Amino acid sequence: MQTLLLWLFYLSSFYAFIPGLITRIFGFRVFRRGVGKHEFALTFDDGPDPVYTPMLLDLLKRYDMKATFFLVGSHAEKHPDVVRRIHAEGHLIGIHNYVHKTNWLMRPKTVRMQLKRTDDIIYNTTGEHPSFYRPPWGIVNLFDFAKNSGYRIVLWSSMFGDWRSKIGSDKLAKRMLRKLNPGEVMLLHDCGNTMGANADAPEQMLIALEQVLDEAKLRNLRSVRIDEMIKLDKKSNNVKISLLKRFVVSLWLLWEKAFHVLFRLETVSRNDPMLHFRARPYQGKTVVMDDGSRLEKGDQVLELHFDNKKLFHIGSRSRSEMQLAIQMIRAVQKDLPTLANMVIERPEYKDVKGLYGVTMISRGPEQFGFHVQDLPSGLFASSTRIYLKILLSVIHPKGQSRLKQGSQMLEPKLLMMPVDVLIERYAEKPSRPYHAVDKDRVDEQEISNLPVTGTSQGLSS
């Protein structure tokens, strides 16, 4: 029983707690706070409400403010006229699930159905598909990232407990005024008909909001839609982003050092490390490679890992994605002959059947002799996708913006190479001619659009 409970704890942590931690600490794939000189964002959850939402719209119109409404699909279905008015008056509409239920307690398929059903309701009412999603209570699960639903997840930078009517409008206004700053994303509620809320709470919120909007006018501040704030965020050269990146990189490299010690990774070239590896039994499904050889469960393989410190340095010096890809390919070319000779010379590798790894490079590795195939769907594939996308956002010259371009290309692939191919192509032996790609020529057409990344944690690029 203790073992079962322990496994349940591990699975629940991986499914729910860790993704939540990633969103809160690193802001991965979520928008929480913007930048701006005079702009802040009012966001409203749980509506529409047939009484309070029209009153809110009247208030916003009077002050010429725009907001973002994350609608509960079942409420929107009951009150389409209110939804149409929100849209007609220029506010942004997002999804808040069909019913107000946490994603931690729903299967991935159920979450996707909730999104689809609410999307259809909003589209049929307004003629526009929503692009933004706020999960109830801001709780995300693993598959909110892995399945790439196409919606941008929006959280918040401040909330005020306005779902409870006992807070009172004066106390609520004081809390909101303390957070009335440019870039702030405020979470409020225009409907009290959800679990844990008071039905009349929006009445106090509206009284408090009027005081806040009066103050905003005096300070020359204006509320904008989330999509406008995201555009402002992209244009800004906020130094906090670079500080955050340095912090993330430091944590990542610290973890990589621990991983190398724990799993006893070897380095191909210690003077200029790029590839690390370890020998281990292959645990995946049987693979038939391009030369007809088979890799089966239990076969010995060398599991490859990129050096993340080297990747970060290459990425920080690269002016473009192509330049990053070329430098990575040349670094791999340099290490493969050394690795081939190590396999030949060291008796502990005599039973190795091939090289194995996981990559985000969707095209190009074939020219090195690798067999490429899709990663089988499952928990490992989902966690790998998350891990590699986080790493890509750190080492890529375009940072997180690359994740939003052609995201269908950013899928992890299995890379495998039979050991005979490794030796034939790369071993520097008279009887084994070296047929590697010309070191002074890299096919730029093959790599011009590569999504490039490297990994640790039992993965490689």
Coordinates of C-alpha atoms in Angstrom, one line a residue:
M1 CA 0.0 0.0 0.0
Q2 CA 2.9 2.4 0.8
T3 CA 4.4 1.7 -2.6
L4 CA 1.1 2.4 -4.3
L5 CA 0.6 5.7 -2.4
L6 CA 4.2 6.7 -3.3
W7 CA 3.6 6.0 -7.0
L8 CA 0.3 8.0 -6.8
F9 CA 2.2 10.9 -5.3
Y10 CA 4.9 10.8 -8.0
L11 CA 2.3 10.6 -10.8
S12 CA 0.2 13.4 -9.3
S13 CA 3.3 15.6 -8.8
F14 CA 4.4 15.0 -12.4
Y15 CA 0.9 15.5 -13.8
A16 CA -0.1 18.5 -11.8
F17 CA 2.4 19.9 -9.2
I18 CA 5.5 20.2 -11.5
P19 CA 3.6 21.9 -14.4
G20 CA 2.1 24.3 -11.9
L21 CA 5.6 25.1 -10.5
I22 CA 7.0 25.7 -14.0
T23 CA 4.2 28.2 -14.7
R24 CA 4.7 30.1 -11.5
I25 CA 8.5 30.2 -11.4
F26 CA 9.5 30.3 -15.0
G27 CA 6.3 31.5 -16.7
F28 CA 6.7 28.8 -19.3
R29 CA 4.0 29.0 -21.9
V30 CA 1.9 31.4 -19.8
F31 CA 1.4 35.1 -19.7
R32 CA 1.2 36.5 -16.2
R33 CA 2.4 40.1 -16.2
G34 CA 3.1 42.7 -18.9
V35 CA 5.0 45.9 -19.3
G36 CA 3.9 49.4 -20.3
K37 CA 4.1 53.0 -19.3
H38 CA 0.4 53.6 -18.8
E39 CA -1.3 50.3 -19.4
F40 CA -2.7 47.6 -17.1
A41 CA -5.1 44.8 -17.7
L42 CA -8.4 44.0 -16.1
T43 CA -9.5 40.4 -16.5
F44 CA -12.8 38.9 -15.4
D45 CA -13.5 35.2 -14.7
D46 CA -16.5 33.0 -14.3
G47 CA -19.0 35.0 -16.4
P48 CA -21.1 35.9 -18.1
D49 CA -23.7 36.8 -15.5
P50 CA -27.1 38.2 -16.7
V51 CA -27.1 40.9 -13.9
Y52 CA -23.5 41.8 -13.1
T53 CA -21.8 41.5 -16.4
P54 CA -24.0 44.2 -18.1
M55 CA -23.4 46.5 -15.1
L56 CA -19.7 45.9 -15.5
L57 CA -19.9 46.6 -19.3
D58 CA -21.7 49.9 -18.5
L59 CA -18.9 50.9 -16.1
L60 CA -16.1 50.0 -18.5
K61 CA -17.8 52.0 -21.3
R62 CA -18.2 55.0 -19.1
Y63 CA -14.5 55.1 -18.3
D64 CA -13.5 54.0 -21.9
M65 CA -11.6 51.0 -20.6
K66 CA -11.1 47.6 -22.3
A67 CA -11.0 44.3 -20.5
T68 CA -10.6 40.5 -21.1
F69 CA -13.4 38.1 -20.1
F70 CA -12.6 34.5 -19.5
L71 CA -16.0 32.9 -19.9
V72 CA -17.4 29.6 -18.5
G73 CA -18.9 27.8 -21.5
S74 CA -22.1 26.7 -19.7
H75 CA -22.7 30.3 -18.6
A76 CA -22.0 31.7 -22.1
E77 CA -24.4 29.1 -23.5
K78 CA -27.2 30.4 -21.3
H79 CA -26.6 34.1 -21.9
P80 CA -25.5 34.6 -25.6
D81 CA -26.8 38.2 -25.7
V82 CA -24.4 39.2 -23.0
V83 CA -21.5 37.4 -24.8
R84 CA -22.5 39.3 -28.0
R85 CA -22.4 42.6 -26.1
I86 CA -18.9 41.9 -24.7
H87 CA -17.6 41.3 -28.2
A88 CA -19.5 44.2 -29.8
E89 CA -18.1 46.7 -27.3
G90 CA -14.5 45.7 -28.1
H91 CA -13.5 43.5 -25.2
L92 CA -11.5 40.3 -25.6
I93 CA -13.1 36.9 -24.9
G94 CA -11.2 33.9 -23.6
I95 CA -12.0 30.4 -22.4
H96 CA -12.5 29.4 -18.7
N97 CA -13.6 25.7 -19.4
Y98 CA -17.1 24.7 -20.0
V99 CA -17.7 24.0 -16.3
H100 CA -15.7 25.6 -13.5
K101 CA -13.7 22.5 -12.6
T102 CA -10.0 22.2 -11.9
N103 CA -7.8 20.5 -14.6
W104 CA -6.1 18.5 -12.0
L105 CA -9.3 16.4 -11.5
M106 CA -10.0 15.9 -15.2
R107 CA -8.4 13.6 -17.8
P108 CA -6.6 15.3 -20.7
K109 CA -9.4 14.2 -23.1
T110 CA -12.0 15.8 -20.9
V111 CA -10.1 19.1 -20.7
R112 CA -9.8 19.2 -24.5
M113 CA -13.5 18.5 -24.8
Q114 CA -14.3 21.4 -22.5
L115 CA -12.1 23.7 -24.5
K116 CA -13.6 22.6 -27.8
R117 CA -17.2 22.9 -26.6
T118 CA -16.6 26.4 -25.2
D119 CA -14.8 27.5 -28.3
D120 CA -17.7 26.4 -30.4
I121 CA -20.2 28.4 -28.2
I122 CA -18.1 31.6 -28.4
Y123 CA -17.6 31.2 -32.2
N124 CA -21.3 30.5 -32.9
T125 CA -22.2 33.6 -30.8
T126 CA -19.5 36.1 -31.9
G127 CA -18.1 34.7 -35.2
E128 CA -14.6 34.7 -33.7
H129 CA -12.6 31.8 -32.2
P130 CA -10.9 32.6 -28.9
S131 CA -7.2 32.5 -28.7
F132 CA -6.6 32.7 -24.9
Y133 CA -7.3 30.3 -22.1
R134 CA -7.3 30.7 -18.3
P135 CA -7.8 27.3 -16.5
P136 CA -10.0 27.5 -13.4
W137 CA -8.0 28.6 -10.3
G138 CA -5.0 29.0 -12.7
I139 CA -4.3 25.3 -12.2
V140 CA -2.6 23.6 -15.2
N141 CA -1.7 20.0 -15.8
L142 CA 1.0 18.3 -17.9
F143 CA -1.1 18.0 -21.0
D144 CA -2.0 21.7 -21.0
F145 CA 1.5 22.1 -22.4
A146 CA 2.2 18.8 -24.1
K147 CA -0.9 18.7 -26.4
N148 CA -0.4 22.2 -27.7
S149 CA -4.1 23.1 -27.8
G150 CA -3.3 26.3 -29.7
Y151 CA -4.5 28.6 -26.9
R152 CA -2.3 31.0 -25.0
I153 CA -2.6 30.4 -21.3
V154 CA -3.1 33.6 -19.3
L155 CA -2.7 33.8 -15.5
W156 CA -2.4 37.0 -13.5
S157 CA -0.1 39.1 -11.4
S158 CA -2.6 40.1 -8.7
M159 CA -5.8 38.8 -7.3
F160 CA -7.9 40.2 -4.4
G161 CA -10.3 37.7 -3.0
D162 CA -13.3 39.5 -4.6
W163 CA -15.3 36.3 -4.8
R164 CA -16.2 36.7 -1.2
S165 CA -18.8 39.4 -0.4
K166 CA -17.7 39.8 3.2
I167 CA -14.5 41.5 2.0
G168 CA -16.5 44.7 1.4
S169 CA -15.9 47.3 -1.3
D170 CA -13.7 49.6 0.7
K171 CA -11.2 46.9 1.6
L172 CA -11.3 45.5 -1.9
A173 CA -10.6 48.9 -3.4
K174 CA -7.6 49.4 -1.1
R175 CA -6.1 46.1 -2.2
M176 CA -6.7 46.9 -5.9
L177 CA -5.2 50.4 -5.6
R178 CA -2.0 49.0 -4.1
K179 CA -1.6 47.0 -7.3
L180 CA -2.7 49.7 -9.7
N181 CA 0.6 49.9 -11.7
P182 CA 1.6 49.6 -15.4
G183 CA 1.9 46.0 -16.6
E184 CA -0.4 44.6 -13.9
V185 CA -2.8 41.8 -14.8
M186 CA -5.6 42.0 -12.3
L187 CA -7.9 39.0 -11.7
L188 CA -11.5 39.8 -10.8
H189 CA -14.9 38.0 -11.1
D190 CA -18.1 39.2 -12.6
C191 CA -20.1 36.1 -11.6
G192 CA -20.5 34.5 -8.2
N193 CA -22.3 31.3 -9.3
T194 CA -19.3 29.1 -8.9
M195 CA -18.1 26.8 -6.1
G196 CA -16.6 28.7 -3.2
A197 CA -17.9 32.1 -4.3
N198 CA -20.8 34.3 -3.0
A199 CA -23.6 35.0 -5.5
D200 CA -23.7 38.7 -4.6
A201 CA -19.9 39.2 -4.4
P202 CA -19.7 41.0 -7.8
E203 CA -21.8 43.8 -6.4
Q204 CA -18.9 44.7 -4.0
M205 CA -16.4 44.3 -6.8
L206 CA -18.2 46.8 -9.1
I207 CA -18.3 49.4 -6.3
A208 CA -14.6 49.0 -5.7
L209 CA -13.7 48.9 -9.4
E210 CA -15.4 52.3 -9.9
Q211 CA -13.0 53.8 -7.3
V212 CA -10.0 52.2 -9.0
L213 CA -11.0 53.5 -12.4
D214 CA -11.4 57.0 -11.0
E215 CA -7.8 56.7 -9.7
A216 CA -6.6 55.2 -12.9
K217 CA -7.9 58.3 -14.8
L218 CA -6.1 60.6 -12.4
R219 CA -2.8 58.7 -13.0
N220 CA -3.3 58.6 -16.8
L221 CA -3.5 54.8 -16.7
R222 CA -5.8 52.8 -18.9
S223 CA -6.9 49.2 -18.9
V224 CA -6.2 47.3 -22.1
R225 CA -7.0 43.8 -23.5
I226 CA -4.6 41.0 -22.9
D227 CA -3.7 40.7 -26.5
E228 CA -2.7 44.4 -26.6
M229 CA -0.6 44.0 -23.5
I230 CA 1.2 41.0 -25.0
K231 CA 2.1 43.1 -28.0
L232 CA 3.5 45.8 -25.7
D233 CA 5.4 43.1 -23.9
K234 CA 7.0 41.9 -27.1
K235 CA 8.1 45.4 -28.1
S236 CA 9.7 46.0 -24.7
N237 CA 13.4 45.4 -24.0
N238 CA 12.7 44.7 -20.4
V239 CA 15.9 43.8 -18.6
K240 CA 14.0 41.5 -16.3
I241 CA 13.8 38.9 -19.1
S242 CA 17.6 38.6 -19.4
L243 CA 17.9 38.4 -15.6
L244 CA 15.3 35.6 -15.5
K245 CA 17.1 33.8 -18.4
R246 CA 20.4 33.9 -16.5
F247 CA 18.7 32.6 -13.4
V248 CA 17.1 29.7 -15.3
V249 CA 20.4 28.9 -17.1
S250 CA 22.2 28.8 -13.7
L251 CA 19.6 26.3 -12.3
W252 CA 19.8 24.2 -15.4
L253 CA 23.6 23.9 -15.4
L254 CA 23.6 23.1 -11.7
W255 CA 21.1 20.3 -12.4
E256 CA 23.1 19.1 -15.4
K257 CA 26.2 18.7 -13.2
A258 CA 24.2 16.7 -10.7
F259 CA 22.8 14.5 -13.4
H260 CA 26.2 13.8 -14.9
V261 CA 27.5 12.6 -11.5
L262 CA 24.4 10.6 -10.6
F263 CA 24.3 8.7 -13.9
R264 CA 28.1 8.6 -14.5
L265 CA 28.1 10.2 -17.9
E266 CA 31.3 10.2 -19.9
T267 CA 32.5 13.1 -22.1
V268 CA 33.7 12.5 -25.7
S269 CA 36.1 15.4 -25.7
R270 CA 37.0 16.8 -22.3
N271 CA 38.9 19.8 -23.7
D272 CA 35.9 21.0 -25.6
P273 CA 32.8 19.1 -24.4
M274 CA 29.8 18.8 -26.6
L275 CA 28.6 15.2 -26.5
H276 CA 28.2 13.2 -23.3
F277 CA 27.0 9.6 -23.2
R278 CA 26.4 6.6 -21.0
A279 CA 25.9 2.9 -21.8
R280 CA 22.6 1.4 -20.9
P281 CA 20.0 -1.2 -22.1
Y282 CA 17.5 0.1 -24.6
Q283 CA 14.0 0.2 -23.1
G284 CA 11.9 1.2 -26.1
K285 CA 9.9 -0.7 -28.7
T286 CA 11.7 -2.6 -31.5
V287 CA 13.0 -0.3 -34.2
V288 CA 14.0 -1.4 -37.7
M289 CA 16.6 1.1 -38.9
D290 CA 17.4 2.2 -42.4
D291 CA 20.1 -0.4 -43.0
G292 CA 17.7 -3.2 -41.9
S293 CA 19.3 -3.7 -38.5
R294 CA 17.0 -4.0 -35.5
L295 CA 17.3 -2.4 -32.1
E296 CA 15.3 -4.4 -29.5
K297 CA 14.5 -4.0 -25.8
G298 CA 17.5 -5.0 -23.8
D299 CA 20.1 -4.2 -26.4
Q300 CA 23.1 -2.1 -25.2
V301 CA 23.1 1.4 -26.6
L302 CA 25.1 4.6 -26.0
E303 CA 22.6 7.3 -24.9
L304 CA 23.7 10.7 -26.1
H305 CA 23.5 14.0 -24.4
F306 CA 24.4 17.5 -25.5
D307 CA 26.4 19.7 -23.2
N308 CA 23.9 22.4 -22.2
K309 CA 26.6 24.9 -21.2
K310 CA 28.1 24.7 -24.6
L311 CA 24.7 25.0 -26.3
F312 CA 23.9 28.1 -24.3
H313 CA 27.3 29.7 -25.2
I314 CA 26.7 28.9 -28.9
G315 CA 23.2 30.2 -28.8
S316 CA 24.1 33.4 -27.0
R317 CA 26.8 34.1 -29.7
S318 CA 24.6 33.2 -32.7
R319 CA 22.9 36.0 -34.6
S320 CA 20.4 33.7 -36.2
E321 CA 18.8 30.2 -36.0
M322 CA 20.8 29.0 -39.0
Q323 CA 24.1 30.1 -37.5
L324 CA 23.2 28.2 -34.3
A325 CA 22.3 25.1 -36.3
I326 CA 25.6 25.2 -38.3
Q327 CA 27.7 25.6 -35.2
M328 CA 25.9 22.7 -33.5
I329 CA 26.3 20.4 -36.5
R330 CA 30.0 21.1 -36.8
A331 CA 30.5 20.4 -33.1
V332 CA 28.8 17.0 -33.5
Q333 CA 31.0 16.3 -36.6
K334 CA 34.0 16.9 -34.5
D335 CA 33.0 14.5 -31.7
L336 CA 31.6 11.5 -33.7
P337 CA 35.0 10.2 -34.9
T338 CA 36.3 10.3 -31.3
L339 CA 33.2 8.4 -30.1
A340 CA 33.6 5.8 -32.9
N341 CA 37.2 5.1 -31.9
M342 CA 36.2 4.8 -28.2
V343 CA 33.6 2.2 -29.2
I344 CA 36.3 0.2 -31.1
E345 CA 39.0 0.5 -28.5
R346 CA 37.2 0.0 -25.2
P347 CA 36.1 -3.6 -24.4
E348 CA 33.2 -2.5 -22.2
Y349 CA 31.5 -1.3 -25.4
K350 CA 31.9 -4.4 -27.4
D351 CA 28.2 -5.3 -27.1
V352 CA 26.9 -1.9 -27.9
K353 CA 24.4 -2.1 -30.8
G354 CA 24.1 1.6 -31.6
L355 CA 23.6 5.2 -30.5
Y356 CA 20.3 6.5 -29.1
G357 CA 18.9 9.9 -28.2
V358 CA 15.9 12.3 -28.4
T359 CA 16.0 15.5 -30.4
M360 CA 13.9 18.5 -31.5
I361 CA 15.8 18.7 -34.8
S362 CA 13.1 17.6 -37.2
R363 CA 15.3 17.5 -40.3
G364 CA 19.1 17.1 -40.9
P365 CA 20.3 14.3 -38.7
E366 CA 20.0 11.8 -41.5
Q367 CA 23.0 13.3 -43.2
F368 CA 25.0 12.0 -40.2
G369 CA 23.8 8.5 -40.6
F370 CA 21.0 8.6 -38.0
H371 CA 17.7 6.9 -38.3
V372 CA 14.9 9.3 -37.3
Q373 CA 11.4 8.5 -36.2
D374 CA 8.6 9.9 -34.1
L375 CA 8.7 9.4 -30.3
P376 CA 6.0 6.9 -29.3
S377 CA 3.1 8.7 -27.6
G378 CA 2.9 8.4 -23.8
L379 CA 4.0 10.0 -20.6
F380 CA 7.7 10.0 -21.6
A381 CA 6.9 11.7 -24.9
S382 CA 4.9 14.4 -23.1
S383 CA 7.5 15.1 -20.5
T384 CA 10.2 15.2 -23.1
R385 CA 8.3 17.7 -25.2
I386 CA 7.9 20.0 -22.2
Y387 CA 11.6 19.7 -21.2
L388 CA 12.9 20.4 -24.7
K389 CA 10.7 23.3 -25.3
I390 CA 11.8 24.9 -22.0
L391 CA 15.4 24.4 -23.0
L392 CA 14.8 25.7 -26.5
S393 CA 13.4 28.9 -25.0
V394 CA 16.6 29.3 -23.0
I395 CA 19.3 28.5 -25.6
H396 CA 17.6 29.7 -28.9
P397 CA 18.6 33.1 -30.2
K398 CA 14.9 34.1 -30.5
G399 CA 14.1 32.7 -27.0
Q400 CA 10.5 32.0 -26.3
S401 CA 9.3 33.7 -29.5
R402 CA 10.6 30.6 -31.4
L403 CA 8.1 28.4 -29.5
K404 CA 5.2 30.4 -31.0
Q405 CA 6.4 30.0 -34.6
G406 CA 5.6 26.8 -36.4
S407 CA 5.0 24.9 -33.2
Q408 CA 4.0 21.9 -35.2
M409 CA 7.7 21.4 -36.0
L410 CA 8.7 21.3 -32.4
E411 CA 8.1 17.7 -31.8
P412 CA 10.7 15.4 -30.2
K413 CA 12.1 12.6 -32.4
L414 CA 14.0 9.5 -31.7
L415 CA 17.6 9.4 -33.2
M416 CA 19.3 6.0 -33.6
M417 CA 22.4 4.9 -35.4
P418 CA 23.7 1.3 -35.7
V419 CA 27.2 0.9 -34.3
D420 CA 28.4 -0.5 -37.6
V421 CA 27.3 2.7 -39.3
L422 CA 29.1 4.8 -36.7
I423 CA 32.3 2.9 -37.2
E424 CA 32.1 2.7 -41.0
R425 CA 31.4 6.5 -41.3
Y426 CA 33.5 8.0 -38.5
A427 CA 36.2 5.7 -37.2
E428 CA 39.6 7.0 -38.1
K429 CA 41.1 3.5 -39.1
P430 CA 42.7 2.6 -42.3
S431 CA 40.4 -0.3 -42.8
R432 CA 37.4 1.8 -41.9
P433 CA 37.4 4.8 -44.3
Y434 CA 35.9 8.0 -42.8
H435 CA 32.9 9.0 -44.8
A436 CA 31.5 11.8 -42.6
V437 CA 30.0 14.9 -44.1
D438 CA 32.6 17.4 -45.4
K439 CA 33.7 19.4 -42.4
D440 CA 33.9 22.6 -44.4
R441 CA 30.4 22.2 -46.0
V442 CA 27.1 22.1 -44.3
D443 CA 23.9 21.8 -46.3
E444 CA 22.2 25.1 -45.3
Q445 CA 18.9 24.1 -47.0
E446 CA 18.7 21.2 -44.6
I447 CA 19.1 23.3 -41.5
S448 CA 17.7 26.7 -42.5
N449 CA 14.5 26.1 -40.6
L450 CA 15.6 23.7 -37.9
P451 CA 14.2 24.0 -34.4
V452 CA 17.4 23.3 -32.5
T453 CA 17.9 22.3 -28.9
G454 CA 19.9 20.0 -26.7
T455 CA 19.1 18.2 -23.5
S456 CA 20.2 16.4 -20.4
Q457 CA 18.0 14.2 -18.3
G458 CA 18.4 11.1 -20.4
L459 CA 17.8 12.9 -23.7
S460 CA 19.9 14.2 -26.5
S461 CA 19.8 16.2 -29.6

